[in-house]
CSV table of C-alpha atoms and ligand atoms in Angstrom, one decimal:
chain,number,residue,atom,x,y,z
A,1,UNK,CA,-17.3,10.7,-35.1
A,2,UNK,CA,-15.2,8.3,-32.7
A,3,UNK,CA,-16.7,5.6,-30.3
A,4,UNK,CA,-17.7,6.8,-27.0
A,5,UNK,CA,-16.6,4.6,-24.5
A,6,UNK,CA,-18.1,3.5,-20.8
A,7,UNK,CA,-14.9,4.3,-18.6
A,8,UNK,CA,-11.4,4.4,-20.5
A,9,UNK,CA,-8.2,4.4,-18.8
A,10,UNK,CA,-7.2,8.0,-18.5
A,11,UNK,CA,-3.7,8.7,-17.9
A,12,UNK,CA,-1.3,11.5,-18.3
A,13,UNK,CA,2.2,13.1,-18.3
A,14,UNK,CA,3.0,12.5,-14.5
A,15,UNK,CA,1.9,8.6,-14.9
A,16,UNK,CA,4.7,8.7,-17.7
A,17,UNK,CA,6.8,10.3,-16.0
A,18,UNK,CA,6.6,8.1,-13.0
A,19,UNK,CA,6.6,5.0,-15.0
A,20,UNK,CA,9.9,5.8,-16.8
A,21,UNK,CA,11.5,6.6,-13.7
A,22,UNK,CA,10.9,3.3,-12.4
A,23,UNK,CA,11.9,1.8,-15.6
A,24,UNK,CA,15.3,3.5,-16.0
A,25,UNK,CA,16.0,3.2,-12.2
A,26,UNK,CA,15.5,-0.8,-12.8
A,27,UNK,CA,13.0,-1.0,-9.9
A,28,UNK,CA,10.8,-3.6,-12.2
A,29,UNK,CA,9.5,-5.7,-9.9
A,30,UNK,CA,8.6,-7.1,-7.5
A,31,UNK,CA,9.1,-4.3,-5.0
A,32,UNK,CA,10.7,-0.8,-5.2
A,33,UNK,CA,10.6,2.9,-4.1
A,34,UNK,CA,7.1,3.3,-6.3
A,35,UNK,CA,5.5,0.6,-4.6
A,36,UNK,CA,6.3,2.3,-1.1
A,37,UNK,CA,5.3,5.6,-2.2
A,38,UNK,CA,1.8,4.4,-3.9
A,39,UNK,CA,0.8,2.5,-0.5
A,40,UNK,CA,2.1,5.3,1.8
A,41,UNK,CA,0.3,8.1,0.0
A,42,UNK,CA,-2.5,5.9,-0.6
A,43,UNK,CA,-2.9,5.5,3.2
A,44,UNK,CA,-2.3,9.2,3.9
A,45,UNK,CA,-5.2,10.2,1.9
A,46,UNK,CA,-7.4,7.8,3.6
A,47,UNK,CA,-6.2,9.0,6.9
A,48,UNK,CA,-5.1,5.0,7.9
A,49,UNK,CA,-1.7,3.3,9.3
A,50,UNK,CA,-1.1,1.3,5.9
A,51,UNK,CA,-1.9,-0.1,2.5
A,52,UNK,CA,-0.7,-3.0,0.7
A,53,UNK,CA,-0.8,-3.0,-3.0
A,54,UNK,CA,-1.8,-6.4,-4.5
A,55,UNK,CA,-2.0,-7.5,-8.2
A,56,UNK,CA,-5.9,-7.2,-8.2
A,57,UNK,CA,-9.2,-6.2,-6.4
A,58,UNK,CA,-9.9,-9.6,-6.2
A,59,UNK,CA,-7.1,-11.0,-4.6
A,60,UNK,CA,-7.3,-7.9,-2.0
A,61,UNK,CA,-10.8,-9.1,-1.3
A,62,UNK,CA,-9.4,-12.8,-1.0
A,63,UNK,CA,-6.6,-12.1,1.5
A,64,UNK,CA,-9.0,-10.1,3.4
A,65,UNK,CA,-11.4,-13.1,4.0
A,66,UNK,CA,-8.3,-15.3,4.3
A,67,UNK,CA,-6.8,-13.2,7.0
A,68,UNK,CA,-9.9,-13.3,9.0
A,69,UNK,CA,-10.0,-16.8,9.1
A,70,UNK,CA,-13.1,-17.8,6.3
A,71,UNK,CA,-13.1,-21.4,5.7
A,72,UNK,CA,-14.9,-23.9,3.6
A,73,UNK,CA,-17.0,-24.7,7.0
A,74,UNK,CA,-18.3,-21.1,6.8
A,75,UNK,CA,-21.2,-18.7,5.2
A,76,UNK,CA,-20.1,-15.1,3.8
A,77,UNK,CA,-23.0,-12.8,3.6
A,78,UNK,CA,-22.8,-10.4,1.1
A,79,UNK,CA,-24.6,-8.1,-1.5
A,80,UNK,CA,-26.1,-9.7,-4.6
A,81,UNK,CA,-25.9,-6.6,-6.8
A,82,UNK,CA,-22.4,-6.5,-7.4
A,83,UNK,CA,-19.3,-7.7,-9.6
A,84,UNK,CA,-18.9,-11.4,-9.8
A,85,UNK,CA,-15.3,-10.8,-7.9
A,86,UNK,CA,-16.7,-10.2,-4.4
A,87,UNK,CA,-18.7,-13.5,-4.6
A,88,UNK,CA,-16.0,-15.6,-6.2
A,89,UNK,CA,-13.4,-14.4,-3.4
A,90,UNK,CA,-15.9,-16.2,-1.0
A,91,UNK,CA,-15.7,-19.0,-2.8
A,92,UNK,CA,-11.8,-19.5,-3.4
A,93,UNK,CA,-12.1,-20.3,0.6
A,94,UNK,CA,-14.1,-22.9,-0.2
A,95,UNK,CA,-16.8,-20.9,1.8
A,96,UNK,CA,-20.6,-20.2,0.4
A,97,UNK,CA,-21.9,-16.7,-0.2
A,98,UNK,CA,-25.1,-15.8,0.9
A,99,UNK,CA,-26.9,-13.0,-1.0
A,100,UNK,CA,-28.8,-9.8,0.4
A,101,UNK,CA,-30.7,-7.5,-1.5
A,102,UNK,CA,-30.0,-3.7,-1.9
A,103,UNK,CA,-32.4,-0.9,-0.8
A,104,UNK,CA,-34.1,1.1,-3.8
A,105,UNK,CA,-32.9,4.3,-2.7
A,106,UNK,CA,-29.1,3.7,-2.3
A,107,UNK,CA,-28.8,0.2,-4.6
A,108,UNK,CA,-26.4,-1.0,-1.7
A,109,UNK,CA,-27.1,-3.7,0.8
A,110,UNK,CA,-30.2,-3.4,2.7
A,111,UNK,CA,-29.3,-2.8,6.3
A,112,UNK,CA,-32.6,-4.3,7.4
A,113,UNK,CA,-32.3,-7.6,5.4
A,114,UNK,CA,-28.6,-8.2,7.1
A,115,UNK,CA,-30.4,-7.7,10.7
A,116,UNK,CA,-33.1,-10.2,9.8
A,117,UNK,CA,-30.3,-12.5,8.2
A,118,UNK,CA,-28.1,-12.2,11.4
A,119,UNK,CA,-31.1,-13.0,13.5
A,120,UNK,CA,-32.0,-15.9,11.8
A,121,UNK,CA,-28.4,-17.4,11.6
A,122,UNK,CA,-28.4,-16.6,15.3
A,123,UNK,CA,-31.3,-18.6,16.0
A,124,UNK,CA,-30.1,-21.5,14.0
A,125,UNK,CA,-26.9,-21.3,16.0
A,126,UNK,CA,-24.4,-20.9,12.9
A,127,UNK,CA,-23.5,-17.1,12.4
A,128,UNK,CA,-21.9,-16.3,9.5
A,129,UNK,CA,-18.0,-16.0,9.3
A,130,UNK,CA,-18.2,-12.3,8.0
A,131,UNK,CA,-20.4,-9.8,5.7
A,132,UNK,CA,-18.9,-8.2,3.0
A,133,UNK,CA,-20.7,-4.9,1.9
A,134,UNK,CA,-20.1,-3.3,-1.4
A,135,UNK,CA,-19.7,0.3,-2.2
A,136,UNK,CA,-21.9,0.0,-5.5
A,137,UNK,CA,-20.8,2.1,-8.3
A,138,UNK,CA,-19.1,4.8,-5.9
A,139,UNK,CA,-21.8,5.0,-3.4
A,140,UNK,CA,-20.7,3.8,-0.2
A,141,UNK,CA,-23.0,1.2,1.8
A,142,UNK,CA,-24.7,2.5,4.7
A,143,UNK,CA,-22.0,1.9,7.4
A,144,UNK,CA,-23.4,3.1,10.3
A,145,UNK,CA,-26.4,0.6,10.1
A,146,UNK,CA,-24.4,-2.2,8.6
A,147,UNK,CA,-21.7,-1.9,11.5
A,148,UNK,CA,-23.9,-1.8,14.1
A,149,UNK,CA,-25.8,-5.3,13.4
A,150,UNK,CA,-22.5,-6.6,12.7
A,151,UNK,CA,-21.2,-5.7,16.1
A,152,UNK,CA,-24.5,-6.7,17.7
A,153,UNK,CA,-23.5,-10.4,16.5
A,154,UNK,CA,-19.8,-10.1,16.4
A,155,UNK,CA,-19.5,-10.7,13.0
A,156,UNK,CA,-16.6,-9.1,11.2
A,157,UNK,CA,-17.5,-6.7,8.3
A,158,UNK,CA,-15.2,-6.3,5.2
A,159,UNK,CA,-15.5,-3.5,2.7
A,160,UNK,CA,-15.5,-4.1,-1.1
A,161,UNK,CA,-14.7,-0.7,-1.9
A,162,UNK,CA,-13.2,-1.4,-5.5
A,163,UNK,CA,-15.3,1.0,-7.1
A,164,UNK,CA,-15.6,3.7,-4.5
A,165,UNK,CA,-12.0,5.4,-4.0
A,166,UNK,CA,-12.6,9.0,-3.2
A,167,UNK,CA,-16.3,8.5,-1.9
A,168,UNK,CA,-17.2,9.5,1.5
A,169,UNK,CA,-19.7,8.3,4.3
A,170,UNK,CA,-21.0,10.8,6.9
A,171,UNK,CA,-17.4,12.7,5.6
A,172,UNK,CA,-15.0,9.8,6.3
A,173,UNK,CA,-13.3,8.1,3.1
A,174,UNK,CA,-14.7,4.8,1.8
A,175,UNK,CA,-12.0,2.4,2.8
A,176,UNK,CA,-12.3,3.3,6.8
A,177,UNK,CA,-15.1,1.1,7.4
A,178,UNK,CA,-15.2,-2.5,8.5
A,179,UNK,CA,-12.2,-4.6,9.7
A,180,UNK,CA,-10.3,-4.3,6.2
A,181,UNK,CA,-11.4,-2.9,2.7
A,182,UNK,CA,-10.5,-3.6,-0.8
A,183,UNK,CA,-9.9,-1.4,-3.9
A,184,UNK,CA,-9.4,-2.0,-7.6
A,185,UNK,CA,-7.2,-0.2,-10.0
A,186,UNK,CA,-8.9,-2.5,-13.1
A,187,UNK,CA,-8.6,-0.4,-16.1
A,188,UNK,CA,-12.1,0.9,-15.9
A,189,UNK,CA,-11.9,2.1,-12.5
A,190,UNK,CA,-11.8,5.8,-11.1
A,191,UNK,CA,-7.9,5.5,-11.1
A,192,UNK,CA,-5.8,2.8,-12.7
A,193,UNK,CA,-2.6,1.0,-12.8
A,194,UNK,CA,-3.0,-1.0,-15.8
A,195,UNK,CA,-4.5,-3.8,-13.4
A,196,UNK,CA,-3.9,-3.8,-9.5
A,197,UNK,CA,-5.9,-3.2,-5.9
A,198,UNK,CA,-5.1,-2.2,-2.6
A,199,UNK,CA,-5.9,-3.7,0.8
A,200,UNK,CA,-6.5,-1.3,3.7
A,201,UNK,CA,-7.0,-1.7,7.3
A,202,UNK,CA,-6.8,0.3,10.5
A,203,UNK,CA,-4.9,-2.9,12.1
A,204,UNK,CA,-1.1,-2.8,11.3
A,205,UNK,CA,-1.0,-6.6,12.2
A,206,UNK,CA,-3.2,-7.6,9.4
A,207,UNK,CA,-1.3,-5.4,6.7
A,208,UNK,CA,2.1,-7.1,7.6
A,209,UNK,CA,0.3,-10.3,7.5
A,210,UNK,CA,-1.4,-9.6,4.0
A,211,UNK,CA,2.0,-8.6,3.1
A,212,UNK,CA,3.7,-11.8,4.0
A,213,UNK,CA,0.9,-13.7,2.5
A,214,UNK,CA,1.2,-11.7,-0.9
A,215,UNK,CA,4.6,-12.8,-1.2
A,216,UNK,CA,4.1,-16.5,-1.2
A,217,UNK,CA,4.3,-16.5,2.7
A,218,UNK,CA,8.3,-16.7,3.0
A,219,UNK,CA,9.8,-16.7,6.2
A,220,UNK,CA,12.6,-14.7,7.3
A,221,UNK,CA,15.7,-16.9,6.6
A,222,UNK,CA,18.5,-16.9,4.2
A,223,UNK,CA,17.1,-19.7,2.2
A,224,UNK,CA,13.2,-20.2,0.8
A,225,UNK,CA,11.5,-21.4,4.1
A,226,UNK,CA,8.0,-21.6,4.3
A,227,UNK,CA,5.6,-22.3,7.5
A,228,UNK,CA,2.5,-22.0,5.6
A,229,UNK,CA,1.0,-21.5,1.9
A,230,UNK,CA,1.0,-18.3,0.5
A,231,UNK,CA,0.0,-16.5,-2.8
A,232,UNK,CA,1.9,-14.6,-5.4
A,233,UNK,CA,-0.4,-11.4,-5.3
A,234,UNK,CA,2.1,-8.3,-4.9
A,235,UNK,CA,1.5,-5.7,-7.4
A,236,UNK,CA,4.9,-4.8,-9.4
A,237,UNK,CA,7.1,-1.4,-9.1
A,238,UNK,CA,6.2,-0.6,-12.5
A,239,UNK,CA,2.5,-0.7,-12.4
A,240,UNK,CA,2.4,0.9,-9.0
A,241,UNK,CA,4.4,3.9,-10.7
A,242,UNK,CA,1.3,4.0,-13.0
A,243,UNK,CA,-1.0,4.3,-9.8
A,244,UNK,CA,0.9,6.6,-7.9
A,245,UNK,CA,0.6,8.9,-11.1
A,246,UNK,CA,-3.1,8.5,-11.0
A,247,UNK,CA,-3.6,9.1,-7.1
A,248,UNK,CA,-2.1,12.4,-7.8
A,249,UNK,CA,-4.9,13.1,-10.2
A,250,UNK,CA,-7.8,11.7,-8.4
A,251,UNK,CA,-9.3,14.9,-7.4
A,252,UNK,CA,-9.4,16.1,-11.2
A,253,UNK,CA,-11.0,12.7,-11.7
A,254,UNK,CA,-13.6,12.9,-9.1
A,255,UNK,CA,-14.3,16.8,-10.3
A,256,UNK,CA,-14.9,15.5,-13.8
A,257,UNK,CA,-16.8,12.5,-12.8
A,258,UNK,CA,-19.0,14.4,-10.7
A,259,UNK,CA,-19.3,16.8,-13.7
A,260,UNK,CA,-21.0,13.9,-15.9
A,261,UNK,CA,-23.1,12.9,-13.1
A,262,UNK,CA,-24.6,16.5,-13.0
A,263,UNK,CA,-24.8,17.1,-16.4
A,264,UNK,CA,-26.9,13.7,-16.8
A,265,UNK,CA,-29.2,14.4,-13.7
A,266,UNK,CA,-29.9,17.7,-15.2
A,267,UNK,CA,-30.8,16.6,-18.6
A,268,UNK,CA,-32.9,13.7,-17.5
A,269,UNK,CA,-34.9,15.6,-14.8
A,270,UNK,CA,-37.4,16.4,-17.8
A,271,UNK,CA,-37.3,13.0,-19.3
A,272,UNK,CA,-40.2,11.0,-17.3
A,273,UNK,CA,-39.1,7.1,-17.3
A,274,UNK,CA,-35.6,7.8,-17.0
A,275,UNK,CA,-34.3,8.3,-13.5
A,276,UNK,CA,-30.3,8.6,-12.3
A,277,UNK,CA,-29.1,6.4,-9.8
A,278,UNK,CA,-30.3,8.2,-6.2
A,279,UNK,CA,-27.3,9.5,-4.4
A,280,UNK,CA,-27.8,8.8,-0.5
A,281,UNK,CA,-28.1,11.9,1.5
A,282,UNK,CA,-25.3,10.3,4.2
A,283,UNK,CA,-22.8,10.5,1.8
A,284,UNK,CA,-20.8,11.7,-1.6
A,285,UNK,CA,-20.5,9.3,-4.5
A,286,UNK,CA,-17.3,9.3,-6.4
A,287,UNK,CA,-19.7,9.0,-9.3
A,288,UNK,CA,-17.7,6.2,-11.0
A,289,UNK,CA,-20.5,5.2,-13.4
A,290,UNK,CA,-23.6,7.0,-13.7
A,291,UNK,CA,-26.3,4.8,-14.0
A,292,UNK,CA,-29.9,5.5,-15.0
A,293,UNK,CA,-33.2,3.2,-14.8
A,294,UNK,CA,-35.6,2.8,-18.0
A,295,UNK,CA,-39.6,2.3,-16.8
A,296,UNK,CA,-40.7,0.4,-19.8
A,297,UNK,CA,-44.4,1.8,-18.8
A,298,UNK,CA,-43.3,5.1,-18.9
A,299,UNK,CA,-41.1,4.9,-22.0
A,300,UNK,CA,-42.4,2.4,-24.0
A,301,UNK,CA,-39.7,0.6,-24.6
A,302,UNK,CA,-36.9,-1.5,-22.4
A,303,UNK,CA,-33.5,-0.7,-21.1
A,304,UNK,CA,-32.1,-3.2,-23.9
A,305,UNK,CA,-33.7,-1.2,-26.6
A,306,UNK,CA,-32.1,1.8,-25.3
A,307,UNK,CA,-28.5,-0.2,-25.4
A,308,UNK,CA,-28.9,-1.3,-28.7
A,309,UNK,CA,-29.7,2.2,-30.0
A,310,UNK,CA,-26.8,3.7,-28.0
A,311,UNK,CA,-24.7,1.1,-29.6
A,312,UNK,CA,-25.9,2.0,-33.0
A,313,UNK,CA,-24.7,5.7,-32.1
A,314,UNK,CA,-21.3,4.0,-31.4
A,315,UNK,CA,-21.7,4.9,-27.7
A,316,UNK,CA,-20.8,1.9,-25.3
A,317,UNK,CA,-23.2,1.4,-22.3
A,318,UNK,CA,-23.9,-1.6,-19.7
A,319,UNK,CA,-26.4,-3.1,-18.1
A,320,UNK,CA,-26.3,-2.7,-14.5
A,321,UNK,CA,-24.7,-5.7,-12.9
A,322,UNK,CA,-26.8,-8.9,-12.8
A,323,UNK,CA,-27.4,-10.0,-9.5
A,324,UNK,CA,-25.5,-12.7,-8.2
A,325,UNK,CA,-28.8,-14.9,-7.0
A,326,UNK,CA,-29.7,-14.7,-10.7
A,327,UNK,CA,-26.2,-16.1,-11.9
A,328,UNK,CA,-26.0,-20.1,-12.9
A,329,UNK,CA,-22.5,-20.1,-11.3
A,330,UNK,CA,-24.3,-19.6,-7.8
A,331,UNK,CA,-27.6,-21.4,-8.2
A,332,UNK,CA,-28.4,-22.9,-5.1
A,333,UNK,CA,-26.9,-20.3,-2.7
A,334,UNK,CA,-29.1,-18.6,-0.2
A,335,UNK,CA,-30.7,-15.4,-0.8
A,336,UNK,CA,-32.5,-12.8,1.1
A,337,UNK,CA,-35.3,-10.8,-1.0
A,338,UNK,CA,-33.7,-10.1,-4.5
A,339,UNK,CA,-36.5,-8.5,-6.4
A,340,UNK,CA,-35.2,-4.8,-6.1
A,341,UNK,CA,-31.9,-5.7,-7.4
A,342,UNK,CA,-33.4,-7.6,-10.3
A,343,UNK,CA,-35.7,-5.0,-11.0
A,344,UNK,CA,-32.5,-2.9,-11.2
A,345,UNK,CA,-30.8,-5.4,-13.3
A,346,UNK,CA,-33.8,-5.5,-15.8
A,347,UNK,CA,-33.9,-1.5,-15.9
A,348,UNK,CA,-30.6,0.2,-15.3
A,349,UNK,CA,-27.9,1.3,-17.5
A,350,UNK,CA,-24.3,2.4,-17.0
A,351,UNK,CA,-23.5,5.6,-19.2
A,352,UNK,CA,-20.4,6.6,-20.4
A,353,UNK,CA,-19.0,8.3,-17.2
A,354,UNK,CA,-14.7,8.5,-17.8
A,355,UNK,CA,-12.9,11.3,-16.4
A,356,UNK,CA,-11.8,12.1,-20.1
A,357,UNK,CA,-15.7,12.4,-21.3
A,358,UNK,CA,-15.7,15.8,-23.2
A,359,UNK,CA,-18.8,17.9,-23.4
A,360,UNK,CA,-19.4,17.2,-26.9
A,361,UNK,CA,-19.4,13.5,-25.7
A,362,UNK,CA,-21.6,13.8,-22.9
A,363,UNK,CA,-24.2,15.8,-25.2
A,364,UNK,CA,-24.0,13.1,-28.0
A,365,UNK,CA,-25.0,10.9,-25.6
A,366,UNK,CA,-27.9,12.7,-23.8
A,367,UNK,CA,-29.1,13.5,-27.8
A,368,UNK,CA,-29.0,10.0,-28.8
A,369,UNK,CA,-31.1,9.2,-25.8
A,370,UNK,CA,-33.5,12.3,-26.2
A,371,UNK,CA,-33.8,11.1,-30.1
A,372,UNK,CA,-34.7,7.6,-29.0
A,373,UNK,CA,-37.2,8.9,-26.2
A,374,UNK,CA,-39.2,10.9,-28.5
A,375,UNK,CA,-39.1,8.6,-31.7
A,376,UNK,CA,-38.4,5.2,-30.5
A,377,UNK,CA,-40.8,4.8,-28.0
A,378,UNK,CA,-43.8,5.7,-30.3
A,379,UNK,CA,-43.0,3.2,-32.7
A,380,UNK,CA,-44.5,-0.3,-33.1
A,381,UNK,CA,-41.3,-1.9,-34.5
A,382,UNK,CA,-38.7,-2.1,-31.5
A,383,UNK,CA,-35.5,-2.3,-34.0
A,384,UNK,CA,-33.1,0.3,-33.4
A,385,UNK,CA,-33.3,3.6,-35.4
A,386,UNK,CA,-30.7,4.2,-37.9
A,387,UNK,CA,-28.7,7.0,-37.3
A,388,UNK,CA,-27.6,9.5,-40.5
A,389,UNK,CA,-23.7,9.2,-40.6
B,401,PLP,C1,-17.8,-4.2,-7.1
B,401,PLP,C2,-16.3,-4.8,-7.4
B,401,PLP,N1,-15.6,-6.1,-6.7
B,401,PLP,C3,-14.6,-6.6,-7.1
B,401,PLP,C4,-13.8,-6.1,-8.5
B,401,PLP,C5,-12.2,-6.8,-8.6
B,401,PLP,O1,-11.3,-6.0,-9.0
B,401,PLP,P1,-10.5,-6.8,-9.7
B,401,PLP,O2,-10.9,-6.4,-11.1
B,401,PLP,O3,-9.0,-5.4,-9.6
B,401,PLP,O4,-9.9,-7.5,-9.3
B,401,PLP,C6,-14.4,-5.1,-9.1
B,401,PLP,C7,-14.0,-4.5,-10.6
B,401,PLP,O5,-13.2,-4.9,-11.3
B,401,PLP,C8,-15.5,-4.6,-8.7
B,401,PLP,O6,-16.1,-3.6,-9.3
């Protein structure tokens, strides 16, 4: 039996055709027609005036913060339950992240905590320079409330939609909320270019500025002229060709990830103590990763016991993000709340969720969990069960 991976790349004939087309046309890097088409079709899909393809989602977050003017004097409020890249981007500008907890029913930034923190900042006379919300595991944050709080205090909102391409919030595509939004095409995402990112916005002047900054801030002149410091953040045309092929398959990827989620949800409905991440009523997740929580009181064993058991069955799974306020790299940063995300980390596990996952593989995952649930939890000894080859 082959190993079952968490979220492997899923590429096909269209990606191969476009990649070879780019290669044979000698538009290798840094720009080219595939890059232009990728940006154009991406922006059209989101209903936005443009998009800028970059070398990573982290680069997109960094540029967004840079463009709205975040500096070393500033604080930026963000979700504690996220991948480190969100908070890292804030520190690249010398700014300090302030972490906010999630709600238990969405796992995304708690709008009530955002209001509280903004109010406290206003009272102190020092508002944050920006708020960066995260669309977690493909589920949009509650933008109506977040946008309302940010508008009240006139603080710009940026969306880290890295994990959420194709998700919707109140019928609108992820990436359409806030001043700017960032996506990732890292190898494990719903679509991949083998590494890359996209910055989107409704404001064309910011997209123009992002394109300028991402190409070493080169001024229009026949020689190399620079009035400010730029970055080498542009995506190559070869990778854009792969990304374009993937984008054209996005609906299929969405349907397959949704089918994984539906299957897990149905199977675990009858397993007390194992719950699938809730889907918020305000939107539709892209089901990038299906995550479960393991209640040790009801299951008699921990999430880590289960992870080890799956590993023994050659099934890859991952603990839910360890919150940023618990990371040594961010020790000393302010946090509001934190117990909900800490509990989600303690109990949460991401299951194999790729768009190429077969029904047989899904069954293998569920069988391994059911077997562990039935036999493992009644044992005194917590070592993983061995499996017959
Ligand atoms: C929430 C979140 N933010 C940012 C990133 C960074 O994206 P990249 O790996 O493309 O830099 C990722 C994924 O890797 C992510 O999951």
